[in-house]
Amino acid sequence: MSRLQNDTFLRALLRQPTDYTPLWMMRQAGRYLPEYCETRRRAGSFLDLCKSPALACEVTLQPLARYDLDAAILFSDILTVPDAMGLGLYFAEGEGPRFERPLRDEWEIRNLVAPDPHAELQYVMDAVAEIRRALGGSVPLIGFSGSPWTLACYMVEGGSSDDYRRIKTMAYTRPDLLHHVLRVTADSVVAYLNAQIESGAQAVMVFDSWGGVLSEAAYREFSLPYLERVVAGLIRERDGERIPSIVFTKGGGLWLESIAAIGCDAVGLDWTMDIGRARALVGDKVALQGNLDPAILFAPPETIATEAKRVLDAFGPHPGHVFNLGHGISQFTPPEAVSVLVDTVHQHSRKLRGGR
């Protein structure tokens, strides 16, 4: 593997000094890019795109060809893991992801087993290896997975949900069954992320997209301990290099200090929390990632620049900041808006650190 030419992102995750604040965006390879839409059209479907290592590599690299980003992220989907468990993932037009066989009966839950990432999910590992080769050491590659709780939501609900009625009913009436789902899923996530690391991922991120729908007590029972279990099981070093981990709970600002204590290297923030206040709460325990509201990218260029500077100024000229959006970039984002954001973050953060 080639030596990294730009390791700013990794050094920021490890809270080491950097000349500027590195930047990448959640869902940076996506429908806001016309070249992505063309590749997806050629693939035939979203799942076919995910399951083709060559095409997954192609779309992963597309935003890097347009923008001066500091990291690439594997193009895949968080639901590959439950799909490999046999739940039958499919995408219905206008409805998003669905499962043919959601977990509804106790016998289905008791029979749930962790998939072998080098069997049912080998196409993901092949994509990681191909992307890493194609990057040629230019920037680091991020691997990722959904969190145990978030994956369990989809597995029990059968798809996305407005009220999470089925899984919350299970949590309050049969917590033993839900804990079984979460244990198996946590072990699956550990194996999946470690296989990505072994295939070439240089950092990993856990997306707890639905953690914020839980009450305080329920989060501490059904999400946080399983995030900790995942982080504890991760490979921490590969080929003599540290492999940093990022944990992101959307809506998780209430539990920021608790998340920072589970052993991850960085905590992702959504846009609802002031990043300066977040830094005051966690100190130098972890790096912070975030946290511009993605909707700001619909504003005029001067507003985008002002709001990006606001985030950078709130964090200050300290080590340990990775700039990102507070959630995934919208498919309706004008591509030129991202250019304004990237240029502003790099230029203004250099000034904050005393550079030019």
Short mmCIF file of C-alpha atoms in Angstrom, two decimals:
data_model
loop_
_atom_site.label_atom_id
_atom_site.label_comp_id
_atom_site.label_asym_id
_atom_site.label_seq_id
_atom_site.Cartn_x
_atom_site.Cartn_y
_atom_site.Cartn_z
CA MET A 1 0.00 0.00 0.00
CA SER A 2 1.21 3.51 -0.85
CA ARG A 3 2.22 5.85 1.95
CA LEU A 4 -0.31 8.59 2.57
CA GLN A 5 0.35 11.91 0.89
CA ASN A 6 -2.34 13.65 2.97
CA ASP A 7 -2.85 12.26 6.47
CA THR A 8 -4.43 15.42 7.92
CA PHE A 9 -7.75 13.67 8.57
CA LEU A 10 -6.13 10.82 10.53
CA ARG A 11 -3.96 13.17 12.55
CA ALA A 12 -7.00 15.30 13.42
CA LEU A 13 -8.86 12.22 14.64
CA LEU A 14 -5.91 11.46 16.91
CA ARG A 15 -5.95 15.07 18.18
CA GLN A 16 -2.54 15.82 16.70
CA PRO A 17 -1.70 19.33 15.40
CA THR A 18 -2.62 19.99 11.76
CA ASP A 19 -2.02 22.96 9.46
CA TYR A 20 -5.73 23.23 8.71
CA THR A 21 -9.05 21.55 9.53
CA PRO A 22 -9.62 18.50 7.33
CA LEU A 23 -12.98 18.08 5.64
CA TRP A 24 -15.13 15.29 4.28
CA MET A 25 -18.91 14.98 4.03
CA MET A 26 -21.30 12.26 5.01
CA ARG A 27 -22.89 10.86 1.83
CA GLN A 28 -20.32 12.77 -0.23
CA ALA A 29 -20.73 10.29 -3.10
CA GLY A 30 -24.40 10.69 -3.90
CA ARG A 31 -27.25 11.96 -5.99
CA TYR A 32 -26.27 15.65 -5.84
CA LEU A 33 -23.48 14.76 -8.32
CA PRO A 34 -24.58 14.25 -11.94
CA GLU A 35 -21.72 11.80 -12.52
CA TYR A 36 -23.00 9.64 -9.66
CA CYS A 37 -26.49 9.60 -11.17
CA GLU A 38 -25.03 8.46 -14.47
CA THR A 39 -23.06 5.63 -12.83
CA ARG A 40 -26.13 4.57 -10.85
CA ARG A 41 -28.13 4.50 -14.09
CA ARG A 42 -25.52 2.22 -15.66
CA ALA A 43 -25.59 -0.03 -12.58
CA GLY A 44 -29.32 -0.60 -12.97
CA SER A 45 -30.19 -0.25 -9.27
CA PHE A 46 -28.78 1.05 -6.01
CA LEU A 47 -28.12 -2.48 -4.72
CA ASP A 48 -26.35 -3.47 -7.93
CA LEU A 49 -24.19 -0.38 -7.56
CA CYS A 50 -23.32 -1.32 -3.96
CA LYS A 51 -22.54 -4.92 -4.93
CA SER A 52 -20.20 -4.06 -7.81
CA PRO A 53 -16.70 -3.35 -6.42
CA ALA A 54 -15.70 -1.59 -9.64
CA LEU A 55 -18.72 0.73 -9.65
CA ALA A 56 -18.53 1.32 -5.88
CA CYS A 57 -14.92 2.37 -6.42
CA GLU A 58 -15.92 4.65 -9.29
CA VAL A 59 -18.51 6.58 -7.28
CA THR A 60 -16.31 6.72 -4.18
CA LEU A 61 -13.69 8.58 -6.20
CA GLN A 62 -16.08 10.96 -7.97
CA PRO A 63 -16.31 13.65 -5.25
CA LEU A 64 -12.53 13.54 -4.81
CA ALA A 65 -12.11 14.40 -8.49
CA ARG A 66 -14.32 17.48 -8.00
CA TYR A 67 -13.28 18.71 -4.57
CA ASP A 68 -10.16 18.95 -2.42
CA LEU A 69 -11.52 16.58 0.23
CA ASP A 70 -9.31 15.08 2.93
CA ALA A 71 -10.80 11.58 3.05
CA ALA A 72 -12.73 9.10 0.95
CA ILE A 73 -15.51 6.99 2.41
CA LEU A 74 -16.45 3.57 1.14
CA PHE A 75 -19.57 3.64 -1.02
CA SER A 76 -21.96 1.11 0.46
CA ASP A 77 -25.07 1.01 2.65
CA ILE A 78 -25.53 0.38 6.37
CA LEU A 79 -28.10 -2.33 5.61
CA THR A 80 -25.66 -4.71 3.96
CA VAL A 81 -25.19 -6.45 7.34
CA PRO A 82 -28.86 -7.37 7.97
CA ASP A 83 -29.15 -8.27 4.28
CA ALA A 84 -26.30 -10.76 4.82
CA MET A 85 -28.26 -12.15 7.78
CA GLY A 86 -30.94 -13.25 5.30
CA LEU A 87 -33.59 -10.57 5.85
CA GLY A 88 -33.93 -9.83 2.13
CA LEU A 89 -33.06 -6.18 1.53
CA TYR A 90 -34.77 -4.39 -1.35
CA PHE A 91 -35.46 -0.79 -2.31
CA ALA A 92 -39.05 0.18 -3.16
CA GLU A 93 -39.52 3.21 -5.39
CA GLY A 94 -40.40 6.20 -3.22
CA GLU A 95 -40.28 4.14 -0.01
CA GLY A 96 -36.58 3.65 0.66
CA PRO A 97 -35.08 0.41 1.99
CA ARG A 98 -37.33 -2.46 3.01
CA PHE A 99 -36.83 -6.02 4.25
CA GLU A 100 -38.78 -8.98 2.92
CA ARG A 101 -38.34 -10.92 6.17
CA PRO A 102 -38.24 -8.53 9.16
CA LEU A 103 -37.75 -9.95 12.64
CA ARG A 104 -41.24 -10.49 14.03
CA ASP A 105 -41.34 -13.95 15.64
CA GLU A 106 -39.29 -15.14 18.58
CA TRP A 107 -37.92 -18.14 16.67
CA GLU A 108 -36.58 -15.81 13.94
CA ILE A 109 -34.83 -13.72 16.55
CA ARG A 110 -33.38 -16.75 18.37
CA ASN A 111 -32.07 -18.13 15.05
CA LEU A 112 -30.30 -14.90 14.14
CA VAL A 113 -26.56 -15.38 13.57
CA ALA A 114 -23.73 -13.06 12.61
CA PRO A 115 -22.73 -13.37 8.94
CA ASP A 116 -19.20 -14.11 7.80
CA PRO A 117 -17.93 -10.84 6.29
CA HIS A 118 -15.61 -12.82 4.00
CA ALA A 119 -18.52 -14.82 2.59
CA GLU A 120 -21.83 -12.96 2.32
CA LEU A 121 -20.12 -9.56 2.42
CA GLN A 122 -16.99 -10.25 0.39
CA TYR A 123 -18.16 -7.78 -2.27
CA VAL A 124 -17.73 -5.00 0.31
CA MET A 125 -14.20 -6.14 1.14
CA ASP A 126 -13.38 -6.30 -2.56
CA ALA A 127 -14.65 -2.73 -2.94
CA VAL A 128 -12.52 -1.55 0.01
CA ALA A 129 -9.40 -3.13 -1.47
CA GLU A 130 -10.10 -1.72 -4.94
CA ILE A 131 -10.78 1.79 -3.63
CA ARG A 132 -7.64 1.73 -1.50
CA ARG A 133 -5.55 0.77 -4.56
CA ALA A 134 -7.23 3.42 -6.70
CA LEU A 135 -6.58 6.15 -4.11
CA GLY A 136 -2.87 5.49 -4.45
CA GLY A 137 -2.12 6.95 -1.04
CA SER A 138 -3.69 10.33 -1.86
CA VAL A 139 -6.09 10.47 1.12
CA PRO A 140 -7.29 7.98 3.76
CA LEU A 141 -10.22 5.61 3.22
CA ILE A 142 -13.02 5.45 5.80
CA GLY A 143 -14.95 2.23 6.35
CA PHE A 144 -18.30 2.26 8.12
CA SER A 145 -21.25 0.41 9.54
CA GLY A 146 -24.60 1.17 11.09
CA SER A 147 -24.80 0.88 14.86
CA PRO A 148 -26.42 -2.16 16.49
CA TRP A 149 -29.47 -0.12 17.58
CA THR A 150 -29.95 1.53 14.19
CA LEU A 151 -29.63 -1.76 12.33
CA ALA A 152 -32.04 -3.39 14.78
CA CYS A 153 -34.58 -0.65 14.05
CA TYR A 154 -34.62 -1.56 10.37
CA MET A 155 -34.54 -5.29 11.10
CA VAL A 156 -37.56 -5.20 13.40
CA GLU A 157 -39.57 -2.44 11.71
CA GLY A 158 -38.94 -3.84 8.24
CA GLY A 159 -37.81 -0.45 6.95
CA SER A 160 -37.73 3.17 8.03
CA SER A 161 -40.32 4.27 10.58
CA ASP A 162 -42.08 7.39 11.82
CA ASP A 163 -42.73 6.15 15.34
CA TYR A 164 -40.53 3.03 15.85
CA ARG A 165 -43.57 1.36 17.32
CA ARG A 166 -42.53 -2.24 16.78
CA ILE A 167 -39.01 -2.01 18.15
CA LYS A 168 -39.98 0.21 21.08
CA THR A 169 -42.76 -2.20 21.94
CA MET A 170 -40.18 -4.98 21.94
CA ALA A 171 -37.87 -2.88 24.11
CA TYR A 172 -40.55 -2.39 26.76
CA THR A 173 -42.28 -5.77 26.60
CA ARG A 174 -39.54 -8.23 25.58
CA PRO A 175 -36.21 -6.55 26.28
CA ASP A 176 -34.60 -10.00 26.39
CA LEU A 177 -35.39 -10.48 22.69
CA LEU A 178 -34.14 -7.04 21.75
CA HIS A 179 -30.91 -7.56 23.68
CA HIS A 180 -30.38 -10.79 21.75
CA VAL A 181 -30.80 -8.93 18.44
CA LEU A 182 -28.40 -6.23 19.62
CA ARG A 183 -25.75 -8.70 20.82
CA VAL A 184 -25.74 -10.60 17.54
CA THR A 185 -25.77 -7.38 15.55
CA ALA A 186 -22.94 -5.86 17.61
CA ASP A 187 -20.79 -8.94 17.00
CA SER A 188 -21.66 -8.70 13.30
CA VAL A 189 -20.64 -5.05 13.17
CA VAL A 190 -17.30 -5.77 14.87
CA ALA A 191 -16.48 -8.55 12.41
CA TYR A 192 -17.64 -6.42 9.48
CA LEU A 193 -15.57 -3.36 10.44
CA ASN A 194 -12.50 -5.43 11.25
CA ALA A 195 -12.76 -7.11 7.84
CA GLN A 196 -12.89 -3.65 6.25
CA ILE A 197 -9.78 -2.66 8.20
CA GLU A 198 -8.00 -5.82 7.09
CA SER A 199 -9.01 -5.01 3.51
CA GLY A 200 -7.57 -1.49 3.67
CA ALA A 201 -9.84 0.92 5.59
CA GLN A 202 -7.71 3.40 7.55
CA ALA A 203 -10.46 4.71 9.85
CA VAL A 204 -13.96 3.47 10.66
CA MET A 205 -17.20 5.18 11.54
CA VAL A 206 -20.30 3.84 13.28
CA PHE A 207 -23.58 5.54 12.28
CA ASP A 208 -26.11 5.49 15.12
CA SER A 209 -28.64 7.28 12.95
CA TRP A 210 -31.67 6.48 15.10
CA GLY A 211 -30.13 6.64 18.60
CA GLY A 212 -31.73 10.03 19.13
CA VAL A 213 -35.26 8.59 19.06
CA LEU A 214 -34.66 6.88 22.40
CA SER A 215 -35.35 8.16 25.88
CA GLU A 216 -32.44 8.78 28.22
CA ALA A 217 -32.83 5.45 30.01
CA ALA A 218 -33.48 3.51 26.80
CA TYR A 219 -30.42 4.99 25.06
CA ARG A 220 -28.25 3.91 27.96
CA GLU A 221 -29.70 0.41 27.82
CA PHE A 222 -30.17 -0.31 24.11
CA SER A 223 -27.67 1.84 22.22
CA LEU A 224 -24.72 3.11 24.24
CA PRO A 225 -23.49 -0.22 25.69
CA TYR A 226 -23.58 -1.81 22.23
CA LEU A 227 -21.63 1.09 20.75
CA GLU A 228 -19.08 0.49 23.49
CA ARG A 229 -19.04 -3.24 22.69
CA VAL A 230 -18.33 -2.45 19.04
CA VAL A 231 -15.55 0.02 19.80
CA ALA A 232 -13.92 -2.41 22.26
CA GLY A 233 -13.82 -5.11 19.60
CA LEU A 234 -12.21 -3.05 16.84
CA ILE A 235 -8.71 -3.55 15.49
CA ARG A 236 -6.77 -0.55 16.80
CA GLU A 237 -3.60 -0.88 14.76
CA ARG A 238 -2.80 -2.25 11.31
CA ASP A 239 0.59 -2.37 9.60
CA GLY A 240 2.03 -0.20 12.36
CA GLU A 241 -0.61 2.54 11.93
CA ARG A 242 -3.43 3.50 14.32
CA ILE A 243 -6.95 2.93 13.01
CA PRO A 244 -9.12 5.68 14.53
CA SER A 245 -12.84 5.18 15.18
CA ILE A 246 -15.68 7.70 14.98
CA VAL A 247 -19.09 7.27 16.62
CA PHE A 248 -22.03 9.40 15.49
CA THR A 249 -25.42 9.38 17.23
CA LYS A 250 -27.82 11.69 15.41
CA GLY A 251 -29.65 13.59 18.13
CA GLY A 252 -27.06 12.41 20.65
CA GLY A 253 -25.94 15.76 22.06
CA LEU A 254 -27.56 14.94 25.40
CA TRP A 255 -25.19 11.99 25.79
CA LEU A 256 -22.04 13.57 24.37
CA GLU A 257 -19.90 13.03 27.45
CA SER A 258 -21.03 9.42 27.79
CA ILE A 259 -20.29 8.69 24.12
CA ALA A 260 -16.86 10.27 24.50
CA ALA A 261 -16.14 7.83 27.34
CA ILE A 262 -16.71 4.57 25.40
CA GLY A 263 -13.23 4.44 23.89
CA CYS A 264 -13.75 5.90 20.41
CA ASP A 265 -11.28 8.43 19.03
CA ALA A 266 -13.87 10.92 17.76
CA VAL A 267 -17.52 11.79 18.26
CA GLY A 268 -19.65 13.07 15.41
CA LEU A 269 -22.09 15.90 16.11
CA ASP A 270 -25.30 16.79 14.33
CA TRP A 271 -26.11 20.46 13.70
CA THR A 272 -28.21 20.99 16.82
CA MET A 273 -25.27 21.39 19.20
CA ASP A 274 -22.75 24.21 19.35
CA ILE A 275 -19.36 22.63 18.67
CA GLY A 276 -17.58 25.04 21.01
CA ARG A 277 -19.82 23.97 23.88
CA ALA A 278 -19.26 20.35 22.89
CA ARG A 279 -15.51 20.83 23.05
CA ALA A 280 -15.82 22.44 26.48
CA LEU A 281 -17.71 19.35 27.68
CA VAL A 282 -15.30 16.70 26.38
CA GLY A 283 -12.01 18.61 26.52
CA ASP A 284 -9.26 16.66 24.84
CA LYS A 285 -10.76 13.21 25.49
CA VAL A 286 -11.87 12.82 21.86
CA ALA A 287 -11.77 14.63 18.56
CA LEU A 288 -15.02 16.13 17.31
CA GLN A 289 -16.48 15.80 13.83
CA GLY A 290 -19.05 18.17 12.37
CA ASN A 291 -21.32 19.94 12.29
CA LEU A 292 -22.73 22.31 9.66
CA ASP A 293 -26.46 22.06 8.94
CA PRO A 294 -26.64 20.48 5.46
CA ALA A 295 -29.45 22.88 4.53
CA ILE A 296 -26.97 25.78 4.64
CA LEU A 297 -25.64 24.49 1.31
CA PHE A 298 -28.84 25.80 -0.33
CA ALA A 299 -27.92 29.36 0.73
CA PRO A 300 -25.91 31.94 -1.28
CA PRO A 301 -22.10 31.47 -1.31
CA GLU A 302 -21.49 34.27 1.19
CA THR A 303 -23.89 32.65 3.69
CA ILE A 304 -22.25 29.25 3.27
CA ALA A 305 -18.86 30.84 3.96
CA THR A 306 -20.17 32.75 6.99
CA GLU A 307 -21.76 29.67 8.55
CA ALA A 308 -18.72 27.46 7.90
CA LYS A 309 -16.51 30.07 9.57
CA ARG A 310 -18.93 30.15 12.51
CA VAL A 311 -18.37 26.42 13.12
CA LEU A 312 -14.59 26.76 12.78
CA ASP A 313 -14.45 29.79 15.10
CA ALA A 314 -16.61 28.03 17.69
CA PHE A 315 -14.18 25.10 17.84
CA GLY A 316 -11.17 27.40 17.76
CA PRO A 317 -7.55 26.80 16.67
CA HIS A 318 -7.24 23.57 18.64
CA PRO A 319 -6.25 20.12 17.41
CA GLY A 320 -8.93 17.49 17.06
CA HIS A 321 -11.53 18.91 14.66
CA VAL A 322 -12.73 17.22 11.48
CA PHE A 323 -15.16 19.44 9.58
CA ASN A 324 -18.29 17.70 8.32
CA LEU A 325 -21.98 18.26 7.89
CA GLY A 326 -24.32 17.49 10.77
CA HIS A 327 -25.87 14.74 8.65
CA GLY A 328 -25.67 13.47 5.07
CA ILE A 329 -25.60 15.94 2.18
CA SER A 330 -28.97 16.40 0.48
CA GLN A 331 -29.46 15.05 -3.04
CA PHE A 332 -30.73 18.52 -4.01
CA THR A 333 -27.50 20.33 -3.05
CA PRO A 334 -25.96 22.38 -5.88
CA PRO A 335 -22.48 20.90 -6.54
CA GLU A 336 -20.95 24.37 -6.69
CA ALA A 337 -22.04 25.01 -3.09
CA VAL A 338 -19.69 22.25 -1.95
CA SER A 339 -16.78 24.00 -3.66
CA VAL A 340 -17.51 27.12 -1.60
CA LEU A 341 -17.62 25.06 1.59
CA VAL A 342 -14.38 23.17 0.95
CA ASP A 343 -12.44 26.30 0.00
CA THR A 344 -13.77 28.24 2.98
CA VAL A 345 -12.95 25.52 5.51
CA HIS A 346 -9.40 25.05 4.27
CA GLN A 347 -8.63 28.76 3.93
CA HIS A 348 -10.22 29.99 7.15
CA SER A 349 -8.85 27.17 9.29
CA ARG A 350 -5.32 27.93 8.06
CA LYS A 351 -5.80 31.51 9.20
CA LEU A 352 -7.07 30.32 12.58
CA ARG A 353 -3.90 28.30 13.03
CA GLY A 354 -1.70 31.25 12.13
CA GLY A 355 -0.98 30.18 8.56
CA ARG A 356 -1.80 31.96 5.34
#
